[in-house]
């Protein structure tokens, strides 16, 4: 069983710069056709300061720390037994090319179902820009299969 003492555990925050080319690549990968996600002139014409990060882009930022899966390391989980259970986002302000985003994360819950056959780890991520403005949060639930 995953030790519930890890509820509240905070991982080391880290920062990353949002590159325009990366936003364009992500927009293309998800099939986004709105030019504000890959064309700076179109974004500025719509009142944005630069190319805008597409929806769900913050998830990719959570993978940029030196250890892209710190929860796996901290909880000593076998990666082959992990399933992605859910992912929710809440947006407060746009993320733009050129922004410096700090990613903070913590374990907010650990629980089990089916008599412990399935364990769940809920992680909360906060994304803050260079102006110390919270731009997004995300909750990610991992499912760990036992046995």
mmCIF file of N, CA and C in Angstrom:
data_model
loop_
_atom_site.group_PDB
_atom_site.id
_atom_site.type_symbol
_atom_site.label_atom_id
_atom_site.label_comp_id
_atom_site.label_asym_id
_atom_site.label_seq_id
_atom_site.Cartn_x
_atom_site.Cartn_y
_atom_site.Cartn_z
ATOM 1 N N UNK A 1 0.838 -1.193 0.000
ATOM 2 C CA UNK A 1 0.000 0.000 0.000
ATOM 3 C C UNK A 1 0.882 1.255 0.000
ATOM 4 N N UNK A 2 0.415 2.252 -0.712
ATOM 5 C CA UNK A 2 1.133 3.520 -0.745
ATOM 6 C C UNK A 2 0.917 4.218 0.598
ATOM 7 N N UNK A 3 2.007 4.663 1.182
ATOM 8 C CA UNK A 3 1.958 5.296 2.501
ATOM 9 C C UNK A 3 1.283 6.662 2.424
ATOM 10 N N UNK A 4 0.201 6.812 3.181
ATOM 11 C CA UNK A 4 -0.558 8.066 3.166
ATOM 12 C C UNK A 4 0.187 9.215 3.834
ATOM 13 N N UNK A 5 1.322 8.935 4.444
ATOM 14 C CA UNK A 5 2.112 10.023 5.036
ATOM 15 C C UNK A 5 2.584 11.003 3.959
ATOM 16 N N UNK A 6 2.527 10.579 2.692
ATOM 17 C CA UNK A 6 2.956 11.450 1.599
ATOM 18 C C UNK A 6 1.906 12.480 1.205
ATOM 19 N N UNK A 7 0.689 12.369 1.738
ATOM 20 C CA UNK A 7 -0.319 13.394 1.447
ATOM 21 C C UNK A 7 0.214 14.724 1.975
ATOM 22 N N UNK A 8 0.218 15.713 1.120
ATOM 23 C CA UNK A 8 0.762 17.025 1.471
ATOM 24 C C UNK A 8 2.212 17.212 1.049
ATOM 25 N N UNK A 9 2.866 16.126 0.605
ATOM 26 C CA UNK A 9 4.267 16.219 0.178
ATOM 27 C C UNK A 9 4.380 17.164 -1.018
ATOM 28 N N UNK A 10 5.271 18.136 -0.906
ATOM 29 C CA UNK A 10 5.508 19.086 -1.994
ATOM 30 C C UNK A 10 6.822 18.749 -2.677
ATOM 31 N N UNK A 11 6.788 18.787 -3.997
ATOM 32 C CA UNK A 11 7.984 18.532 -4.789
ATOM 33 C C UNK A 11 8.709 19.851 -5.054
ATOM 34 N N UNK A 12 9.978 19.747 -5.372
ATOM 35 C CA UNK A 12 10.805 20.931 -5.627
ATOM 36 C C UNK A 12 10.258 21.693 -6.843
ATOM 37 N N UNK A 13 9.902 22.978 -6.670
ATOM 38 C CA UNK A 13 9.435 23.749 -7.826
ATOM 39 C C UNK A 13 10.573 23.982 -8.807
ATOM 40 N N UNK A 14 10.218 24.218 -10.045
ATOM 41 C CA UNK A 14 11.211 24.524 -11.072
ATOM 42 C C UNK A 14 10.588 25.488 -12.077
ATOM 43 N N UNK A 15 11.437 26.144 -12.847
ATOM 44 C CA UNK A 15 10.966 27.121 -13.835
ATOM 45 C C UNK A 15 11.425 26.738 -15.224
ATOM 46 N N UNK A 16 10.641 27.155 -16.203
ATOM 47 C CA UNK A 16 10.957 26.884 -17.603
ATOM 48 C C UNK A 16 10.451 28.041 -18.462
ATOM 49 N N UNK A 17 11.164 28.321 -19.530
ATOM 50 C CA UNK A 17 10.771 29.379 -20.461
ATOM 51 C C UNK A 17 9.931 28.772 -21.578
ATOM 52 N N UNK A 18 8.838 29.440 -21.908
ATOM 53 C CA UNK A 18 7.935 28.968 -22.951
ATOM 54 C C UNK A 18 8.446 29.454 -24.304
ATOM 55 N N UNK A 19 8.811 28.508 -25.135
ATOM 56 C CA UNK A 19 9.366 28.837 -26.454
ATOM 57 C C UNK A 19 8.278 28.795 -27.526
ATOM 58 N N UNK A 20 8.334 29.759 -28.419
ATOM 59 C CA UNK A 20 7.342 29.881 -29.480
ATOM 60 C C UNK A 20 7.254 28.617 -30.347
ATOM 61 N N UNK A 21 8.399 28.069 -30.716
ATOM 62 C CA UNK A 21 8.410 26.874 -31.558
ATOM 63 C C UNK A 21 7.743 25.691 -30.881
ATOM 64 N N UNK A 22 7.917 25.603 -29.605
ATOM 65 C CA UNK A 22 7.306 24.512 -28.845
ATOM 66 C C UNK A 22 5.784 24.634 -28.824
ATOM 67 N N UNK A 23 5.294 25.871 -28.686
ATOM 68 C CA UNK A 23 3.848 26.086 -28.716
ATOM 69 C C UNK A 23 3.277 25.714 -30.082
ATOM 70 N N UNK A 24 3.988 26.090 -31.127
ATOM 71 C CA UNK A 24 3.535 25.751 -32.484
ATOM 72 C C UNK A 24 3.494 24.239 -32.672
ATOM 73 N N UNK A 25 4.524 23.557 -32.206
ATOM 74 C CA UNK A 25 4.588 22.095 -32.323
ATOM 75 C C UNK A 25 3.440 21.439 -31.568
ATOM 76 N N UNK A 26 3.178 21.903 -30.347
ATOM 77 C CA UNK A 26 2.106 21.334 -29.539
ATOM 78 C C UNK A 26 0.753 21.569 -30.210
ATOM 79 N N UNK A 27 0.532 22.793 -30.720
ATOM 80 C CA UNK A 27 -0.735 23.107 -31.396
ATOM 81 C C UNK A 27 -0.950 22.171 -32.584
ATOM 82 N N UNK A 28 0.104 21.953 -33.342
ATOM 83 C CA UNK A 28 0.002 21.050 -34.492
ATOM 84 C C UNK A 28 -0.292 19.624 -34.028
ATOM 85 N N UNK A 29 0.372 19.178 -32.960
ATOM 86 C CA UNK A 29 0.206 17.813 -32.464
ATOM 87 C C UNK A 29 -1.221 17.534 -32.001
ATOM 88 N N UNK A 30 -1.904 18.538 -31.447
ATOM 89 C CA UNK A 30 -3.273 18.317 -30.972
ATOM 90 C C UNK A 30 -4.316 18.685 -32.031
ATOM 91 N N UNK A 31 -3.862 19.086 -33.217
ATOM 92 C CA UNK A 31 -4.792 19.397 -34.306
ATOM 93 C C UNK A 31 -5.440 20.763 -34.197
ATOM 94 N N UNK A 32 -4.827 21.657 -33.450
ATOM 95 C CA UNK A 32 -5.363 23.005 -33.275
ATOM 96 C C UNK A 32 -5.212 23.785 -34.579
ATOM 97 N N UNK A 33 -6.272 24.472 -34.995
ATOM 98 C CA UNK A 33 -6.219 25.231 -36.248
ATOM 99 C C UNK A 33 -6.315 26.740 -36.037
ATOM 100 N N UNK A 34 -6.632 27.182 -34.839
ATOM 101 C CA UNK A 34 -6.728 28.616 -34.574
ATOM 102 C C UNK A 34 -5.326 29.215 -34.633
ATOM 103 N N UNK A 35 -5.096 30.186 -35.518
ATOM 104 C CA UNK A 35 -3.741 30.735 -35.697
ATOM 105 C C UNK A 35 -3.154 31.448 -34.483
ATOM 106 N N UNK A 36 -3.958 31.788 -33.471
ATOM 107 C CA UNK A 36 -3.389 32.458 -32.287
ATOM 108 C C UNK A 36 -2.434 31.535 -31.540
ATOM 109 N N UNK A 37 -2.474 30.229 -31.848
ATOM 110 C CA UNK A 37 -1.613 29.264 -31.186
ATOM 111 C C UNK A 37 -0.313 28.993 -31.944
ATOM 112 N N UNK A 38 -0.183 29.558 -33.146
ATOM 113 C CA UNK A 38 1.066 29.314 -33.890
ATOM 114 C C UNK A 38 1.517 30.486 -34.764
ATOM 115 N N UNK A 39 0.739 31.550 -34.834
ATOM 116 C CA UNK A 39 1.104 32.692 -35.670
ATOM 117 C C UNK A 39 1.071 33.961 -34.811
ATOM 118 N N UNK A 40 2.246 34.560 -34.618
ATOM 119 C CA UNK A 40 2.340 35.717 -33.723
ATOM 120 C C UNK A 40 1.500 36.898 -34.206
ATOM 121 N N UNK A 41 1.488 37.146 -35.497
ATOM 122 C CA UNK A 41 0.700 38.267 -36.018
ATOM 123 C C UNK A 41 -0.791 38.052 -35.761
ATOM 124 N N UNK A 42 -1.263 36.828 -35.952
ATOM 125 C CA UNK A 42 -2.672 36.512 -35.697
ATOM 126 C C UNK A 42 -2.988 36.665 -34.209
ATOM 127 N N UNK A 43 -2.073 36.230 -33.358
ATOM 128 C CA UNK A 43 -2.276 36.352 -31.914
ATOM 129 C C UNK A 43 -2.354 37.829 -31.510
ATOM 130 N N UNK A 44 -1.447 38.627 -32.026
ATOM 131 C CA UNK A 44 -1.441 40.061 -31.698
ATOM 132 C C UNK A 44 -2.683 40.758 -32.238
ATOM 133 N N UNK A 45 -3.157 40.338 -33.415
ATOM 134 C CA UNK A 45 -4.381 40.916 -33.983
ATOM 135 C C UNK A 45 -5.597 40.636 -33.092
ATOM 136 N N UNK A 46 -5.522 39.575 -32.318
ATOM 137 C CA UNK A 46 -6.607 39.210 -31.394
ATOM 138 C C UNK A 46 -6.390 39.797 -29.995
ATOM 139 N N UNK A 47 -5.351 40.637 -29.839
ATOM 140 C CA UNK A 47 -5.115 41.315 -28.574
ATOM 141 C C UNK A 47 -4.155 40.617 -27.629
ATOM 142 N N UNK A 48 -3.484 39.566 -28.099
ATOM 143 C CA UNK A 48 -2.519 38.850 -27.268
ATOM 144 C C UNK A 48 -1.126 39.428 -27.464
ATOM 145 N N UNK A 49 -0.255 39.254 -26.464
ATOM 146 C CA UNK A 49 1.098 39.819 -26.567
ATOM 147 C C UNK A 49 2.027 38.947 -27.401
ATOM 148 N N UNK A 50 1.683 37.683 -27.601
ATOM 149 C CA UNK A 50 2.490 36.757 -28.390
ATOM 150 C C UNK A 50 1.646 35.518 -28.666
ATOM 151 N N UNK A 51 2.287 34.502 -29.207
ATOM 152 C CA UNK A 51 1.617 33.227 -29.454
ATOM 153 C C UNK A 51 1.120 32.683 -28.115
ATOM 154 N N UNK A 52 -0.106 32.212 -28.109
ATOM 155 C CA UNK A 52 -0.782 31.729 -26.905
ATOM 156 C C UNK A 52 -0.586 30.219 -26.766
ATOM 157 N N UNK A 53 -0.415 29.754 -25.534
ATOM 158 C CA UNK A 53 -0.317 28.309 -25.277
ATOM 159 C C UNK A 53 -1.698 27.675 -25.455
ATOM 160 N N UNK A 54 -1.782 26.586 -26.199
ATOM 161 C CA UNK A 54 -3.071 25.907 -26.387
ATOM 162 C C UNK A 54 -3.559 25.254 -25.094
ATOM 163 N N UNK A 55 -4.853 24.950 -25.041
ATOM 164 C CA UNK A 55 -5.394 24.229 -23.883
ATOM 165 C C UNK A 55 -4.628 22.922 -23.650
ATOM 166 N N UNK A 56 -4.476 22.555 -22.437
ATOM 167 C CA UNK A 56 -3.779 21.364 -21.925
ATOM 168 C C UNK A 56 -2.257 21.463 -22.023
ATOM 169 N N UNK A 57 -1.712 22.522 -22.613
ATOM 170 C CA UNK A 57 -0.261 22.673 -22.722
ATOM 171 C C UNK A 57 0.453 22.614 -21.369
ATOM 172 N N UNK A 58 -0.127 23.157 -20.286
ATOM 173 C CA UNK A 58 0.591 23.098 -19.005
ATOM 174 C C UNK A 58 1.013 21.689 -18.592
ATOM 175 N N UNK A 59 0.280 20.661 -19.034
ATOM 176 C CA UNK A 59 0.684 19.294 -18.686
ATOM 177 C C UNK A 59 2.118 19.024 -19.117
ATOM 178 N N UNK A 60 2.504 19.500 -20.288
ATOM 179 C CA UNK A 60 3.862 19.243 -20.775
ATOM 180 C C UNK A 60 4.909 19.897 -19.884
ATOM 181 N N UNK A 61 4.533 21.003 -19.254
ATOM 182 C CA UNK A 61 5.475 21.700 -18.375
ATOM 183 C C UNK A 61 5.786 20.876 -17.138
ATOM 184 N N UNK A 62 4.810 20.098 -16.689
ATOM 185 C CA UNK A 62 5.021 19.289 -15.485
ATOM 186 C C UNK A 62 6.070 18.207 -15.696
ATOM 187 N N UNK A 63 6.421 17.937 -16.933
ATOM 188 C CA UNK A 63 7.396 16.893 -17.250
ATOM 189 C C UNK A 63 8.814 17.434 -17.420
ATOM 190 N N UNK A 64 9.020 18.718 -17.166
ATOM 191 C CA UNK A 64 10.309 19.334 -17.455
ATOM 192 C C UNK A 64 11.298 19.394 -16.299
ATOM 193 N N UNK A 65 10.933 18.899 -15.141
ATOM 194 C CA UNK A 65 11.891 18.919 -14.038
ATOM 195 C C UNK A 65 13.011 17.925 -14.313
ATOM 196 N N UNK A 66 14.057 17.987 -13.515
ATOM 197 C CA UNK A 66 15.163 17.038 -13.690
ATOM 198 C C UNK A 66 14.673 15.600 -13.586
ATOM 199 N N UNK A 67 13.667 15.376 -12.747
ATOM 200 C CA UNK A 67 13.010 14.078 -12.634
ATOM 201 C C UNK A 67 11.591 14.284 -13.155
ATOM 202 N N UNK A 68 11.292 13.863 -14.396
ATOM 203 C CA UNK A 68 9.970 14.145 -14.957
ATOM 204 C C UNK A 68 8.813 13.445 -14.233
ATOM 205 N N UNK A 69 9.105 12.440 -13.429
ATOM 206 C CA UNK A 69 8.071 11.725 -12.683
ATOM 207 C C UNK A 69 8.457 11.632 -11.206
ATOM 208 N N UNK A 70 8.543 12.775 -10.515
ATOM 209 C CA UNK A 70 9.017 12.744 -9.128
ATOM 210 C C UNK A 70 8.122 11.934 -8.205
ATOM 211 N N UNK A 71 6.843 11.826 -8.505
ATOM 212 C CA UNK A 71 5.948 11.034 -7.655
ATOM 213 C C UNK A 71 6.315 9.556 -7.727
ATOM 214 N N UNK A 72 6.760 9.103 -8.887
ATOM 215 C CA UNK A 72 7.184 7.703 -9.047
ATOM 216 C C UNK A 72 8.401 7.442 -8.163
ATOM 217 N N UNK A 73 9.328 8.376 -8.171
ATOM 218 C CA UNK A 73 10.543 8.257 -7.370
ATOM 219 C C UNK A 73 10.223 8.325 -5.874
ATOM 220 N N UNK A 74 9.444 9.332 -5.472
ATOM 221 C CA UNK A 74 9.145 9.537 -4.047
ATOM 222 C C UNK A 74 8.378 8.366 -3.441
ATOM 223 N N UNK A 75 7.429 7.827 -4.202
ATOM 224 C CA UNK A 75 6.593 6.754 -3.678
ATOM 225 C C UNK A 75 7.108 5.361 -4.033
ATOM 226 N N UNK A 76 8.234 5.327 -4.769
ATOM 227 C CA UNK A 76 8.847 4.057 -5.181
ATOM 228 C C UNK A 76 7.845 3.166 -5.928
ATOM 229 N N UNK A 77 7.185 3.776 -6.924
ATOM 230 C CA UNK A 77 6.195 3.066 -7.723
ATOM 231 C C UNK A 77 6.854 2.407 -8.934
ATOM 232 N N UNK A 78 6.309 1.290 -9.358
ATOM 233 C CA UNK A 78 6.751 0.649 -10.594
ATOM 234 C C UNK A 78 5.974 1.292 -11.734
ATOM 235 N N UNK A 79 6.691 1.915 -12.655
ATOM 236 C CA UNK A 79 6.037 2.703 -13.698
ATOM 237 C C UNK A 79 5.107 1.864 -14.576
ATOM 238 N N UNK A 80 5.386 0.585 -14.749
ATOM 239 C CA UNK A 80 4.548 -0.281 -15.569
ATOM 240 C C UNK A 80 3.186 -0.586 -14.948
ATOM 241 N N UNK A 81 2.994 -0.214 -13.690
ATOM 242 C CA UNK A 81 1.720 -0.474 -13.004
ATOM 243 C C UNK A 81 0.878 0.792 -12.838
ATOM 244 N N UNK A 82 1.328 1.873 -13.487
ATOM 245 C CA UNK A 82 0.644 3.158 -13.359
ATOM 246 C C UNK A 82 -0.238 3.418 -14.575
ATOM 247 N N UNK A 83 -1.440 3.869 -14.305
ATOM 248 C CA UNK A 83 -2.359 4.326 -15.351
ATOM 249 C C UNK A 83 -2.678 5.792 -15.092
ATOM 250 N N UNK A 84 -2.910 6.525 -16.166
ATOM 251 C CA UNK A 84 -3.326 7.920 -16.031
ATOM 252 C C UNK A 84 -4.831 7.916 -15.819
ATOM 253 N N UNK A 85 -5.276 8.335 -14.632
ATOM 254 C CA UNK A 85 -6.689 8.271 -14.303
ATOM 255 C C UNK A 85 -7.493 9.460 -14.784
ATOM 256 N N UNK A 86 -6.995 10.659 -14.521
ATOM 257 C CA UNK A 86 -7.726 11.861 -14.936
ATOM 258 C C UNK A 86 -6.795 13.061 -14.923
ATOM 259 N N UNK A 87 -7.233 14.107 -15.597
ATOM 260 C CA UNK A 87 -6.484 15.361 -15.650
ATOM 261 C C UNK A 87 -7.500 16.484 -15.803
ATOM 262 N N UNK A 88 -7.468 17.435 -14.894
ATOM 263 C CA UNK A 88 -8.358 18.590 -14.952
ATOM 264 C C UNK A 88 -7.509 19.856 -14.936
ATOM 265 N N UNK A 89 -7.974 20.873 -15.652
ATOM 266 C CA UNK A 89 -7.269 22.150 -15.704
ATOM 267 C C UNK A 89 -8.211 23.275 -15.315
ATOM 268 N N UNK A 90 -7.642 24.288 -14.692
ATOM 269 C CA UNK A 90 -8.353 25.535 -14.446
ATOM 270 C C UNK A 90 -7.401 26.652 -14.859
ATOM 271 N N UNK A 91 -7.909 27.557 -15.698
ATOM 272 C CA UNK A 91 -7.073 28.626 -16.243
ATOM 273 C C UNK A 91 -7.493 29.964 -15.661
ATOM 274 N N UNK A 92 -6.497 30.790 -15.324
ATOM 275 C CA UNK A 92 -6.748 32.099 -14.735
ATOM 276 C C UNK A 92 -6.224 33.234 -15.609
ATOM 277 N N UNK A 93 -5.200 32.956 -16.402
ATOM 278 C CA UNK A 93 -4.605 33.953 -17.295
ATOM 279 C C UNK A 93 -3.886 33.197 -18.408
ATOM 280 N N UNK A 94 -3.684 33.844 -19.540
ATOM 281 C CA UNK A 94 -3.007 33.164 -20.649
ATOM 282 C C UNK A 94 -1.537 32.869 -20.347
ATOM 283 N N UNK A 95 -1.041 31.850 -21.000
ATOM 284 C CA UNK A 95 0.395 31.547 -21.021
ATOM 285 C C UNK A 95 0.859 31.884 -22.426
ATOM 286 N N UNK A 96 1.920 32.685 -22.511
ATOM 287 C CA UNK A 96 2.415 33.151 -23.801
ATOM 288 C C UNK A 96 3.843 32.694 -24.057
ATOM 289 N N UNK A 97 4.200 32.671 -25.329
ATOM 290 C CA UNK A 97 5.594 32.468 -25.708
ATOM 291 C C UNK A 97 6.415 33.553 -25.029
ATOM 292 N N UNK A 98 7.541 33.152 -24.458
ATOM 293 C CA UNK A 98 8.413 34.084 -23.758
ATOM 294 C C UNK A 98 8.182 34.127 -22.263
ATOM 295 N N UNK A 99 7.059 33.622 -21.790
ATOM 296 C CA UNK A 99 6.800 33.588 -20.353
ATOM 297 C C UNK A 99 7.763 32.633 -19.659
ATOM 298 N N UNK A 100 8.082 32.954 -18.424
ATOM 299 C CA UNK A 100 8.858 32.079 -17.546
ATOM 300 C C UNK A 100 7.857 31.515 -16.548
ATOM 301 N N UNK A 101 7.606 30.219 -16.634
ATOM 302 C CA UNK A 101 6.596 29.589 -15.800
ATOM 303 C C UNK A 101 7.267 28.746 -14.716
ATOM 304 N N UNK A 102 6.846 28.969 -13.477
ATOM 305 C CA UNK A 102 7.298 28.149 -12.356
ATOM 306 C C UNK A 102 6.217 27.115 -12.074
ATOM 307 N N UNK A 103 6.653 25.859 -11.998
ATOM 308 C CA UNK A 103 5.744 24.737 -11.765
ATOM 309 C C UNK A 103 5.959 24.237 -10.339
ATOM 310 N N UNK A 104 4.883 24.238 -9.565
ATOM 311 C CA UNK A 104 4.901 23.694 -8.209
ATOM 312 C C UNK A 104 3.909 22.537 -8.169
ATOM 313 N N UNK A 105 4.238 21.500 -7.410
ATOM 314 C CA UNK A 105 3.317 20.367 -7.336
ATOM 315 C C UNK A 105 3.357 19.728 -5.961
ATOM 316 N N UNK A 106 2.240 19.095 -5.628
ATOM 317 C CA UNK A 106 2.163 18.391 -4.347
ATOM 318 C C UNK A 106 1.135 17.273 -4.447
ATOM 319 N N UNK A 107 1.296 16.300 -3.568
ATOM 320 C CA UNK A 107 0.336 15.202 -3.465
ATOM 321 C C UNK A 107 -0.797 15.683 -2.566
ATOM 322 N N UNK A 108 -2.021 15.664 -3.091
ATOM 323 C CA UNK A 108 -3.155 16.161 -2.300
ATOM 324 C C UNK A 108 -4.028 15.044 -1.744
ATOM 325 N N UNK A 109 -3.896 13.822 -2.273
ATOM 326 C CA UNK A 109 -4.682 12.723 -1.729
ATOM 327 C C UNK A 109 -4.099 11.384 -2.178
ATOM 328 N N UNK A 110 -4.284 10.390 -1.349
ATOM 329 C CA UNK A 110 -3.937 8.999 -1.658
ATOM 330 C C UNK A 110 -5.083 8.158 -1.097
ATOM 331 N N UNK A 111 -5.682 7.350 -1.943
ATOM 332 C CA UNK A 111 -6.777 6.502 -1.487
ATOM 333 C C UNK A 111 -6.805 5.226 -2.326
ATOM 334 N N UNK A 112 -7.598 4.264 -1.886
ATOM 335 C CA UNK A 112 -7.660 3.006 -2.630
ATOM 336 C C UNK A 112 -9.112 2.597 -2.863
ATOM 337 N N UNK A 113 -9.281 1.680 -3.801
ATOM 338 C CA UNK A 113 -10.580 1.092 -4.125
ATOM 339 C C UNK A 113 -10.371 -0.394 -4.368
ATOM 340 N N UNK A 114 -11.469 -1.111 -4.374
ATOM 341 C CA UNK A 114 -11.449 -2.556 -4.622
ATOM 342 C C UNK A 114 -10.532 -3.279 -3.644
ATOM 343 N N UNK A 115 -10.673 -2.905 -2.376
ATOM 344 C CA UNK A 115 -9.896 -3.568 -1.336
ATOM 345 C C UNK A 115 -8.398 -3.405 -1.479
ATOM 346 N N UNK A 116 -7.970 -2.298 -2.066
ATOM 347 C CA UNK A 116 -6.540 -2.038 -2.226
ATOM 348 C C UNK A 116 -5.968 -2.504 -3.552
ATOM 349 N N UNK A 117 -6.797 -3.137 -4.393
ATOM 350 C CA UNK A 117 -6.303 -3.578 -5.705
ATOM 351 C C UNK A 117 -5.908 -2.390 -6.578
ATOM 352 N N UNK A 118 -6.605 -1.272 -6.377
ATOM 353 C CA UNK A 118 -6.292 -0.043 -7.092
ATOM 354 C C UNK A 118 -6.035 1.054 -6.067
ATOM 355 N N UNK A 119 -4.911 1.746 -6.228
ATOM 356 C CA UNK A 119 -4.600 2.889 -5.380
ATOM 357 C C UNK A 119 -4.538 4.127 -6.265
ATOM 358 N N UNK A 120 -4.920 5.241 -5.698
ATOM 359 C CA UNK A 120 -4.997 6.487 -6.445
ATOM 360 C C UNK A 120 -4.135 7.540 -5.758
ATOM 361 N N UNK A 121 -3.406 8.287 -6.576
ATOM 362 C CA UNK A 121 -2.583 9.383 -6.074
ATOM 363 C C UNK A 121 -3.018 10.637 -6.830
ATOM 364 N N UNK A 122 -3.552 11.612 -6.098
ATOM 365 C CA UNK A 122 -3.983 12.874 -6.702
ATOM 366 C C UNK A 122 -2.892 13.913 -6.495
ATOM 367 N N UNK A 123 -2.462 14.512 -7.593
ATOM 368 C CA UNK A 123 -1.416 15.537 -7.573
ATOM 369 C C UNK A 123 -2.003 16.860 -8.039
ATOM 370 N N UNK A 124 -1.621 17.930 -7.380
ATOM 371 C CA UNK A 124 -2.046 19.249 -7.806
ATOM 372 C C UNK A 124 -0.829 20.035 -8.279
ATOM 373 N N UNK A 125 -0.969 20.650 -9.436
ATOM 374 C CA UNK A 125 0.091 21.466 -10.022
ATOM 375 C C UNK A 125 -0.376 22.915 -10.068
ATOM 376 N N UNK A 126 0.540 23.827 -9.807
ATOM 377 C CA UNK A 126 0.292 25.261 -9.943
ATOM 378 C C UNK A 126 1.318 25.815 -10.918
ATOM 379 N N UNK A 127 0.851 26.675 -11.824
ATOM 380 C CA UNK A 127 1.700 27.268 -12.849
ATOM 381 C C UNK A 127 1.642 28.780 -12.680
ATOM 382 N N UNK A 128 2.788 29.370 -12.356
ATOM 383 C CA UNK A 128 2.877 30.792 -12.048
ATOM 384 C C UNK A 128 3.851 31.454 -13.026
ATOM 385 N N UNK A 129 3.463 32.616 -13.555
ATOM 386 C CA UNK A 129 4.346 33.281 -14.528
ATOM 387 C C UNK A 129 5.384 34.173 -13.846
ATOM 388 N N UNK A 130 6.182 34.826 -14.658
ATOM 389 C CA UNK A 130 7.290 35.658 -14.192
ATOM 390 C C UNK A 130 6.823 36.861 -13.369
ATOM 391 N N UNK A 131 5.540 37.209 -13.456
ATOM 392 C CA UNK A 131 4.985 38.307 -12.678
ATOM 393 C C UNK A 131 4.346 37.811 -11.380
ATOM 394 N N UNK A 132 4.642 36.552 -11.025
ATOM 395 C CA UNK A 132 4.094 35.902 -9.829
ATOM 396 C C UNK A 132 2.568 35.800 -9.890
ATOM 397 N N UNK A 133 2.049 35.667 -11.101
ATOM 398 C CA UNK A 133 0.610 35.533 -11.337
ATOM 399 C C UNK A 133 0.290 34.060 -11.590
ATOM 400 N N UNK A 134 -0.643 33.517 -10.826
ATOM 401 C CA UNK A 134 -1.085 32.144 -11.037
ATOM 402 C C UNK A 134 -1.861 32.103 -12.345
ATOM 403 N N UNK A 135 -1.341 31.361 -13.333
ATOM 404 C CA UNK A 135 -1.991 31.320 -14.642
ATOM 405 C C UNK A 135 -2.834 30.067 -14.834
ATOM 406 N N UNK A 136 -2.510 28.986 -14.118
ATOM 407 C CA UNK A 136 -3.288 27.754 -14.259
ATOM 408 C C UNK A 136 -3.005 26.815 -13.095
ATOM 409 N N UNK A 137 -3.954 25.930 -12.856
ATOM 410 C CA UNK A 137 -3.748 24.813 -11.948
ATOM 411 C C UNK A 137 -4.211 23.558 -12.671
ATOM 412 N N UNK A 138 -3.721 22.444 -12.197
ATOM 413 C CA UNK A 138 -4.106 21.166 -12.782
ATOM 414 C C UNK A 138 -4.136 20.118 -11.679
ATOM 415 N N UNK A 139 -5.082 19.219 -11.774
ATOM 416 C CA UNK A 139 -5.128 18.079 -10.883
ATOM 417 C C UNK A 139 -5.010 16.827 -11.739
ATOM 418 N N UNK A 140 -4.069 15.983 -11.380
ATOM 419 C CA UNK A 140 -3.780 14.767 -12.130
ATOM 420 C C UNK A 140 -3.931 13.586 -11.171
ATOM 421 N N UNK A 141 -4.732 12.612 -11.534
ATOM 422 C CA UNK A 141 -4.893 11.439 -10.701
ATOM 423 C C UNK A 141 -4.264 10.234 -11.381
ATOM 424 N N UNK A 142 -3.332 9.604 -10.672
ATOM 425 C CA UNK A 142 -2.690 8.382 -11.150
ATOM 426 C C UNK A 142 -3.361 7.193 -10.497
ATOM 427 N N UNK A 143 -3.481 6.106 -11.246
ATOM 428 C CA UNK A 143 -4.026 4.857 -10.728
ATOM 429 C C UNK A 143 -2.882 3.861 -10.680
ATOM 430 N N UNK A 144 -2.716 3.243 -9.520
ATOM 431 C CA UNK A 144 -1.644 2.256 -9.338
ATOM 432 C C UNK A 144 -2.283 0.889 -9.131
ATOM 433 N N UNK A 145 -1.958 -0.039 -10.030
ATOM 434 C CA UNK A 145 -2.519 -1.380 -9.960
ATOM 435 C C UNK A 145 -1.642 -2.266 -9.076
ATOM 436 N N UNK A 146 -2.241 -2.859 -8.067
ATOM 437 C CA UNK A 146 -1.523 -3.788 -7.197
ATOM 438 C C UNK A 146 -1.799 -5.213 -7.636
ATOM 439 N N UNK A 147 -0.789 -6.079 -7.429
ATOM 440 C CA UNK A 147 -0.958 -7.509 -7.666
ATOM 441 C C UNK A 147 -0.914 -7.965 -9.039
#
